[in-house]
Amino acid sequence: MTQGELFCVSCGNPPPLTEERLCESCFRARNHLSEFPERIQQTRCPKCEMFLIDGRFGRMNHDELMQHRAMEALTVHPDADNLDLKLHAELIDDRTSRLTIEIKGYIQEFEFEDQHEALLQTSNGVCQTCTRKAGAYFEAVMQLRSAGRRLEDDEVKELRMSLDEMLANSPEDPMFFITKEGPVTGGWDLQLGSKAMARMWGRKLVNAHGGQTKETSTTVGHKDGVDITRLTLLYRKPAYGMGDVIKFRKRFWRVDSWQKDGPILLAMDRYERTGATWRDLEKCIVMSQQKDHYVVDILRRDDSAVEILDPNDFSVRTLSSAYDIGTDDTKVRICLIEGEWTCMPRTRGEQGGNGDGN
Ligand SMILES: [Zn+2]
Ligand SMILES: [Zn+2]
């Protein structure tokens, strides 16, 4: 077969011809670089303003969302390459944007160029989270308590704030919401959207304040032969906090650090660290809380004693020195135990400096 015998299979034109033996105009008539609809719909939850994106409600900044919507709606010829795409989004009103696309590219050796315009319209659809919130849905009850006493208001506030921090710092999860919360005798209760949320928070509380969580599960219904359960997660904040002085087994100790099973205690009277379980310490007595401690200047010292000014009446007191005081220490941490000022050894968290600050 010679060149002279080839012709366009569609219209009979002579070469040049494509691989499919079409002339350029027939090839262009049969191939389109891109297609774009005139109208695009998207769904937004009217309550939380999240958008339905790839089957899930979530957030995206406006430019990214426009890009995403355009790419979803745009179809490009499978053989196209060297694409060059320009997108322009113009906000018309809260529910409507105009998307304009200019696209260039090659199919085989021919350059194509298209321009499209679409109206992106937003309709309402309540997301699952808001539906559940509205229906007072919850999967978990979180109970904040203290061991052996009431939780103080500022303790509740501090514990509660850690939930806001957790929500702000964890990836957006539609089930991480609070259905209801409020004070109860001795503490604070919350109904939470998911068990995972309760457990995650429980772990954070234990890490920050020690203590333990206790889980109980109740069956609240059945669906498709499966029990639907609700989790109750009780967090008991220990009566003592990091740095506090406690009485345990007839000696005084400072709470040095947390471990999984209980705190590490630092003896007040001689250098000694020991581990205790949360259970061991349920009956301990808090002698002095860290917030009531003072860091004061050492006025004079000898081998076993330091002189300081009493923070309450500014008279000079002589106290027996803490065993970890070094010759270059200028300050010492003191607390009142049973009415007497007492020097304290430094916990792990206080080491490294001269005990200044907190
Ligand atoms: Zn032709
Ligand atoms: Zn919503």
CSV table of C-alpha atoms and ligand atoms in Angstrom, one decimal:
chain,number,residue,atom,x,y,z
A,1,MET,CA,0.0,0.0,0.0
A,2,THR,CA,1.5,3.3,-0.9
A,3,GLN,CA,1.0,6.8,0.6
A,4,GLY,CA,-1.2,7.8,-2.3
A,5,GLU,CA,-3.8,5.3,-1.4
A,6,LEU,CA,-4.5,6.6,2.1
A,7,PHE,CA,-7.4,8.8,2.8
A,8,CYS,CA,-9.6,9.8,5.8
A,9,VAL,CA,-12.0,6.9,6.7
A,10,SER,CA,-14.7,9.4,7.5
A,11,CYS,CA,-14.6,12.1,4.8
A,12,GLY,CA,-12.2,10.8,2.3
A,13,ASN,CA,-9.7,13.7,2.7
A,14,PRO,CA,-6.1,13.0,1.7
A,15,PRO,CA,-3.3,12.9,4.4
A,16,PRO,CA,-2.0,13.9,6.8
A,17,LEU,CA,-4.0,11.4,8.8
A,18,THR,CA,-4.0,10.2,12.4
A,19,GLU,CA,-3.3,6.6,13.5
A,20,GLU,CA,-7.0,5.9,13.2
A,21,ARG,CA,-6.8,7.3,9.6
A,22,LEU,CA,-8.8,10.4,10.3
A,23,CYS,CA,-8.0,13.9,8.9
A,24,GLU,CA,-7.6,16.6,11.5
A,25,SER,CA,-11.0,18.1,11.2
A,26,CYS,CA,-12.7,14.7,11.6
A,27,PHE,CA,-10.4,13.8,14.5
A,28,ARG,CA,-11.4,17.1,16.2
A,29,ALA,CA,-15.0,16.4,15.6
A,30,ARG,CA,-14.8,13.1,17.3
A,31,ASN,CA,-12.5,14.0,20.2
A,32,HIS,CA,-13.1,16.4,23.0
A,33,LEU,CA,-10.5,17.5,25.4
A,34,SER,CA,-12.8,18.1,28.3
A,35,GLU,CA,-16.4,18.2,29.5
A,36,PHE,CA,-17.8,20.3,32.3
A,37,PRO,CA,-21.4,20.5,33.4
A,38,GLU,CA,-23.3,23.8,33.5
A,39,ARG,CA,-24.5,23.3,37.0
A,40,ILE,CA,-22.7,21.7,40.0
A,41,GLN,CA,-24.4,20.9,43.3
A,42,GLN,CA,-22.8,20.7,46.7
A,43,THR,CA,-24.3,20.0,50.1
A,44,ARG,CA,-23.6,22.0,53.2
A,45,CYS,CA,-24.8,21.4,56.7
A,46,PRO,CA,-26.8,24.5,57.8
A,47,LYS,CA,-25.9,24.0,61.5
A,48,CYS,CA,-22.1,23.4,61.5
A,49,GLU,CA,-21.4,24.7,57.9
A,50,MET,CA,-19.4,21.6,57.0
A,51,PHE,CA,-19.4,20.5,53.4
A,52,LEU,CA,-20.1,17.0,52.1
A,53,ILE,CA,-16.8,16.1,50.5
A,54,ASP,CA,-16.2,12.6,49.1
A,55,GLY,CA,-19.1,11.2,51.0
A,56,ARG,CA,-18.1,12.7,54.4
A,57,PHE,CA,-18.8,16.0,56.0
A,58,GLY,CA,-15.7,18.1,56.6
A,59,ARG,CA,-14.1,21.4,56.2
A,60,MET,CA,-11.9,22.8,53.5
A,61,ASN,CA,-10.8,26.4,52.8
A,62,HIS,CA,-12.7,28.1,50.0
A,63,ASP,CA,-10.0,28.0,47.3
A,64,GLU,CA,-9.3,24.3,47.9
A,65,LEU,CA,-13.0,23.5,47.9
A,66,MET,CA,-13.6,25.3,44.6
A,67,GLN,CA,-10.6,23.4,43.2
A,68,HIS,CA,-12.0,20.1,44.5
A,69,ARG,CA,-15.5,20.8,43.1
A,70,ALA,CA,-14.1,21.7,39.7
A,71,MET,CA,-11.9,18.6,39.5
A,72,GLU,CA,-14.8,16.4,40.6
A,73,ALA,CA,-17.0,17.8,37.8
A,74,LEU,CA,-14.4,18.0,35.0
A,75,THR,CA,-13.9,15.1,32.7
A,76,VAL,CA,-10.7,15.0,30.5
A,77,HIS,CA,-10.0,12.9,27.5
A,78,PRO,CA,-8.1,9.8,28.6
A,79,ASP,CA,-5.3,10.3,26.1
A,80,ALA,CA,-4.8,14.0,26.8
A,81,ASP,CA,-1.4,15.1,27.9
A,82,ASN,CA,0.5,18.3,28.6
A,83,LEU,CA,-2.5,19.7,30.3
A,84,ASP,CA,-2.6,23.3,31.3
A,85,LEU,CA,-5.5,24.3,33.5
A,86,LYS,CA,-6.7,27.6,34.9
A,87,LEU,CA,-9.5,27.8,37.3
A,88,HIS,CA,-11.3,30.9,38.4
A,89,ALA,CA,-14.0,30.9,41.1
A,90,GLU,CA,-16.2,33.9,41.6
A,91,LEU,CA,-18.4,34.1,44.7
A,92,ILE,CA,-21.9,35.3,43.7
A,93,ASP,CA,-23.6,34.8,47.0
A,94,ASP,CA,-23.5,32.6,50.0
A,95,ARG,CA,-24.9,29.7,48.1
A,96,THR,CA,-23.6,30.3,44.6
A,97,SER,CA,-20.2,30.5,42.9
A,98,ARG,CA,-19.3,30.8,39.2
A,99,LEU,CA,-16.5,28.5,38.2
A,100,THR,CA,-14.6,29.3,35.0
A,101,ILE,CA,-12.1,26.8,33.5
A,102,GLU,CA,-9.6,27.3,30.7
A,103,ILE,CA,-8.0,24.1,29.7
A,104,LYS,CA,-5.3,23.3,27.1
A,105,GLY,CA,-3.7,20.1,26.2
A,106,TYR,CA,-2.7,17.7,23.4
A,107,ILE,CA,-4.5,14.6,22.1
A,108,GLN,CA,-2.0,12.9,19.8
A,109,GLU,CA,-0.3,15.8,17.9
A,110,PHE,CA,-3.2,18.2,18.0
A,111,GLU,CA,-3.5,21.0,20.5
A,112,PHE,CA,-7.0,21.5,22.0
A,113,GLU,CA,-8.3,24.3,24.0
A,114,ASP,CA,-11.6,24.5,25.9
A,115,GLN,CA,-13.4,27.1,28.1
A,116,HIS,CA,-16.2,26.2,30.5
A,117,GLU,CA,-18.3,27.9,32.9
A,118,ALA,CA,-20.5,26.3,35.6
A,119,LEU,CA,-22.7,27.6,38.5
A,120,LEU,CA,-21.9,25.9,41.7
A,121,GLN,CA,-24.9,25.8,43.9
A,122,THR,CA,-25.1,24.9,47.6
A,123,SER,CA,-28.0,23.2,49.1
A,124,ASN,CA,-28.7,22.3,52.8
A,125,GLY,CA,-28.2,18.8,54.2
A,126,VAL,CA,-27.9,18.3,57.9
A,127,CYS,CA,-24.8,16.2,58.7
A,128,GLN,CA,-24.9,13.1,60.8
A,129,THR,CA,-23.2,14.8,63.7
A,130,CYS,CA,-25.8,17.6,63.8
A,131,THR,CA,-28.6,15.1,63.4
A,132,ARG,CA,-27.3,13.1,66.3
A,133,LYS,CA,-26.7,16.2,68.4
A,134,ALA,CA,-30.2,17.3,67.8
A,135,GLY,CA,-31.5,13.9,68.7
A,136,ALA,CA,-29.5,14.1,72.0
A,137,TYR,CA,-27.4,11.1,70.8
A,138,PHE,CA,-24.5,10.0,72.9
A,139,GLU,CA,-22.3,6.9,73.1
A,140,ALA,CA,-20.4,7.6,76.3
A,141,VAL,CA,-20.9,9.2,79.7
A,142,MET,CA,-17.8,10.7,81.2
A,143,GLN,CA,-17.8,11.2,84.9
A,144,LEU,CA,-15.1,13.4,86.5
A,145,ARG,CA,-14.6,12.9,90.2
A,146,SER,CA,-12.0,13.1,92.8
A,147,ALA,CA,-10.8,10.3,95.0
A,148,GLY,CA,-12.2,10.7,98.4
A,149,ARG,CA,-13.5,14.3,98.2
A,150,ARG,CA,-15.4,16.7,96.1
A,151,LEU,CA,-13.7,18.1,92.9
A,152,GLU,CA,-13.1,21.8,93.5
A,153,ASP,CA,-14.6,24.2,90.9
A,154,ASP,CA,-11.1,25.2,89.6
A,155,GLU,CA,-10.2,21.5,89.3
A,156,VAL,CA,-13.4,20.9,87.2
A,157,LYS,CA,-12.5,23.9,85.1
A,158,GLU,CA,-8.9,22.7,84.5
A,159,LEU,CA,-10.0,19.1,83.7
A,160,ARG,CA,-12.8,20.4,81.4
A,161,MET,CA,-10.4,22.8,79.6
A,162,SER,CA,-8.2,19.8,78.6
A,163,LEU,CA,-11.2,18.5,76.6
A,164,ASP,CA,-11.4,21.7,74.6
A,165,GLU,CA,-7.7,21.5,74.0
A,166,MET,CA,-8.0,17.9,72.9
A,167,LEU,CA,-10.8,18.7,70.4
A,168,ALA,CA,-8.8,21.6,69.0
A,169,ASN,CA,-5.7,19.5,68.5
A,170,SER,CA,-7.1,16.3,67.2
A,171,PRO,CA,-8.2,15.7,63.6
A,172,GLU,CA,-11.8,16.6,63.1
A,173,ASP,CA,-13.9,13.6,63.9
A,174,PRO,CA,-17.7,14.0,63.3
A,175,MET,CA,-18.4,12.0,66.4
A,176,PHE,CA,-16.3,14.1,68.7
A,177,PHE,CA,-19.0,16.3,70.2
A,178,ILE,CA,-20.6,17.0,73.6
A,179,THR,CA,-24.3,16.4,73.8
A,180,LYS,CA,-24.8,17.6,77.3
A,181,GLU,CA,-22.8,18.4,80.4
A,182,GLY,CA,-23.2,19.8,83.9
A,183,PRO,CA,-22.4,19.6,87.6
A,184,VAL,CA,-23.4,16.6,89.7
A,185,THR,CA,-22.7,15.8,93.4
A,186,GLY,CA,-18.9,15.6,93.8
A,187,GLY,CA,-18.0,16.4,90.2
A,188,TRP,CA,-19.0,16.9,86.6
A,189,ASP,CA,-20.7,14.6,84.0
A,190,LEU,CA,-20.7,14.8,80.3
A,191,GLN,CA,-22.5,12.9,77.5
A,192,LEU,CA,-20.1,12.5,74.6
A,193,GLY,CA,-20.7,11.6,71.0
A,194,SER,CA,-18.3,8.7,70.8
A,195,LYS,CA,-16.6,6.1,73.0
A,196,ALA,CA,-13.3,6.9,71.3
A,197,MET,CA,-13.6,10.5,72.4
A,198,ALA,CA,-14.2,9.5,76.0
A,199,ARG,CA,-11.3,7.1,76.1
A,200,MET,CA,-8.9,9.5,74.4
A,201,TRP,CA,-9.8,12.2,77.0
A,202,GLY,CA,-9.5,9.6,79.8
A,203,ARG,CA,-5.9,8.8,78.7
A,204,LYS,CA,-5.0,12.5,78.6
A,205,LEU,CA,-6.4,13.1,82.1
A,206,VAL,CA,-4.5,10.2,83.5
A,207,ASN,CA,-1.3,11.4,81.9
A,208,ALA,CA,-1.7,14.9,83.2
A,209,HIS,CA,-3.1,14.3,86.7
A,210,GLY,CA,-2.5,10.7,87.5
A,211,GLY,CA,-5.2,8.4,88.8
A,212,GLN,CA,-7.2,5.8,86.8
A,213,THR,CA,-10.2,5.4,84.7
A,214,LYS,CA,-12.8,2.8,85.1
A,215,GLU,CA,-15.1,1.6,82.3
A,216,THR,CA,-18.5,0.1,82.5
A,217,SER,CA,-20.7,-0.8,79.5
A,218,THR,CA,-24.4,-0.9,79.5
A,219,THR,CA,-26.6,-2.3,76.8
A,220,VAL,CA,-29.1,0.2,75.7
A,221,GLY,CA,-30.7,-1.5,72.7
A,222,HIS,CA,-30.3,-3.9,69.8
A,223,LYS,CA,-29.9,-3.4,66.2
A,224,ASP,CA,-29.7,-6.1,63.5
A,225,GLY,CA,-29.1,-8.7,66.3
A,226,VAL,CA,-26.2,-6.7,67.8
A,227,ASP,CA,-26.2,-5.1,71.2
A,228,ILE,CA,-25.9,-1.3,71.2
A,229,THR,CA,-23.9,-0.4,74.2
A,230,ARG,CA,-23.1,2.8,76.0
A,231,LEU,CA,-19.8,3.4,77.8
A,232,THR,CA,-19.5,5.0,81.2
A,233,LEU,CA,-16.0,6.2,81.9
A,234,LEU,CA,-15.3,7.3,85.4
A,235,TYR,CA,-12.2,9.3,86.0
A,236,ARG,CA,-11.1,9.8,89.6
A,237,LYS,CA,-8.5,12.5,89.9
A,238,PRO,CA,-6.2,11.7,92.9
A,239,ALA,CA,-6.6,13.9,95.9
A,240,TYR,CA,-2.9,14.7,95.5
A,241,GLY,CA,-1.2,16.4,92.6
A,242,MET,CA,2.4,16.5,91.3
A,243,GLY,CA,4.7,18.1,93.8
A,244,ASP,CA,2.3,17.8,96.7
A,245,VAL,CA,3.4,16.5,100.1
A,246,ILE,CA,1.5,13.5,101.3
A,247,LYS,CA,1.6,11.2,104.3
A,248,PHE,CA,1.9,7.6,103.4
A,249,ARG,CA,2.9,4.7,105.6
A,250,LYS,CA,3.6,7.1,108.4
A,251,ARG,CA,6.2,9.1,106.4
A,252,PHE,CA,6.1,12.3,104.4
A,253,TRP,CA,6.7,12.1,100.7
A,254,ARG,CA,6.5,14.4,97.6
A,255,VAL,CA,4.7,13.2,94.5
A,256,ASP,CA,7.6,13.1,92.1
A,257,SER,CA,6.2,11.8,88.8
A,258,TRP,CA,3.4,9.6,87.4
A,259,GLN,CA,3.8,6.1,86.1
A,260,LYS,CA,1.1,3.9,84.6
A,261,ASP,CA,0.4,2.0,87.8
A,262,GLY,CA,0.8,4.9,90.3
A,263,PRO,CA,3.1,7.7,91.3
A,264,ILE,CA,6.8,7.7,92.1
A,265,LEU,CA,7.2,9.2,95.6
A,266,LEU,CA,10.2,11.1,96.8
A,267,ALA,CA,10.9,10.9,100.6
A,268,MET,CA,11.1,14.1,102.5
A,269,ASP,CA,13.5,13.0,105.2
A,270,ARG,CA,16.2,11.2,103.2
A,271,TYR,CA,17.1,10.5,99.6
A,272,GLU,CA,14.7,7.7,98.6
A,273,ARG,CA,12.3,7.2,95.7
A,274,THR,CA,9.7,4.6,95.7
A,275,GLY,CA,6.8,3.5,93.5
A,276,ALA,CA,3.3,3.2,94.8
A,277,THR,CA,0.1,2.1,93.2
A,278,TRP,CA,-3.0,4.3,92.9
A,279,ARG,CA,-4.7,1.9,95.2
A,280,ASP,CA,-1.9,2.1,97.8
A,281,LEU,CA,-2.5,5.9,97.9
A,282,GLU,CA,-6.2,5.9,98.1
A,283,LYS,CA,-5.9,6.5,101.9
A,284,CYS,CA,-3.0,8.8,101.9
A,285,ILE,CA,-3.3,12.3,103.4
A,286,VAL,CA,-2.4,15.4,101.5
A,287,MET,CA,-0.3,17.5,103.9
A,288,SER,CA,0.5,20.4,101.6
A,289,GLN,CA,-0.5,21.2,98.1
A,290,GLN,CA,2.1,22.4,95.6
A,291,LYS,CA,0.2,25.6,95.1
A,292,ASP,CA,0.8,26.5,98.8
A,293,HIS,CA,4.5,26.1,98.5
A,294,TYR,CA,7.1,28.9,98.6
A,295,VAL,CA,10.5,29.3,97.1
A,296,VAL,CA,12.5,31.5,99.5
A,297,ASP,CA,16.0,32.9,99.7
A,298,ILE,CA,18.5,31.1,102.0
A,299,LEU,CA,19.8,33.8,104.4
A,300,ARG,CA,22.4,31.7,106.2
A,301,ARG,CA,23.2,28.0,106.3
A,302,ASP,CA,25.4,25.4,108.0
A,303,ASP,CA,25.7,21.7,107.4
A,304,SER,CA,22.2,20.8,108.6
A,305,ALA,CA,20.1,24.0,108.8
A,306,VAL,CA,19.1,27.0,106.8
A,307,GLU,CA,17.8,30.4,107.8
A,308,ILE,CA,14.9,31.8,105.9
A,309,LEU,CA,12.3,34.6,106.3
A,310,ASP,CA,8.9,33.3,107.2
A,311,PRO,CA,6.6,34.3,104.3
A,312,ASN,CA,3.7,34.9,106.7
A,313,ASP,CA,5.3,37.2,109.3
A,314,PHE,CA,8.8,37.9,107.9
A,315,SER,CA,10.5,36.7,111.0
A,316,VAL,CA,13.7,34.7,110.7
A,317,ARG,CA,13.3,30.9,111.0
A,318,THR,CA,15.8,28.2,111.2
A,319,LEU,CA,14.8,25.0,109.5
A,320,SER,CA,16.6,21.8,109.0
A,321,SER,CA,17.9,21.7,105.5
A,322,ALA,CA,16.6,19.6,102.7
A,323,TYR,CA,19.1,16.7,102.0
A,324,ASP,CA,19.5,17.8,98.4
A,325,ILE,CA,20.6,21.4,99.0
A,326,GLY,CA,23.9,22.1,97.5
A,327,THR,CA,26.5,24.7,98.5
A,328,ASP,CA,25.6,26.9,95.4
A,329,ASP,CA,21.9,26.8,96.1
A,330,THR,CA,20.5,30.3,97.0
A,331,LYS,CA,16.9,29.3,97.4
A,332,VAL,CA,14.9,26.6,99.0
A,333,ARG,CA,11.4,25.4,98.6
A,334,ILE,CA,9.3,25.3,101.8
A,335,CYS,CA,5.9,24.4,102.9
A,336,LEU,CA,3.8,24.3,106.1
A,337,ILE,CA,3.3,20.9,107.5
A,338,GLU,CA,1.2,20.7,110.7
A,339,GLY,CA,1.9,24.4,111.3
A,340,GLU,CA,5.7,24.1,110.9
A,341,TRP,CA,7.8,25.4,107.9
A,342,THR,CA,9.6,22.5,106.4
A,343,CYS,CA,12.3,22.4,103.6
A,344,MET,CA,11.5,20.1,100.7
A,345,PRO,CA,13.8,18.2,98.4
A,346,ARG,CA,13.3,18.9,94.7
A,347,THR,CA,11.2,16.7,92.6
A,348,ARG,CA,12.4,15.5,89.2
A,349,GLY,CA,10.5,18.4,87.6
A,350,GLU,CA,12.1,21.0,89.8
A,351,GLN,CA,15.7,19.8,89.3
A,352,GLY,CA,18.1,21.6,87.0
A,353,GLY,CA,17.3,25.1,88.2
A,354,ASN,CA,17.6,26.6,91.6
A,355,GLY,CA,14.0,26.0,92.2
A,356,ASP,CA,13.0,29.4,91.1
A,357,GLY,CA,9.6,30.2,89.6
A,358,ASN,CA,6.5,28.1,90.5
B,1,ZN,ZN,-12.0,13.6,7.5
B,2,ZN,ZN,-23.6,19.7,60.9
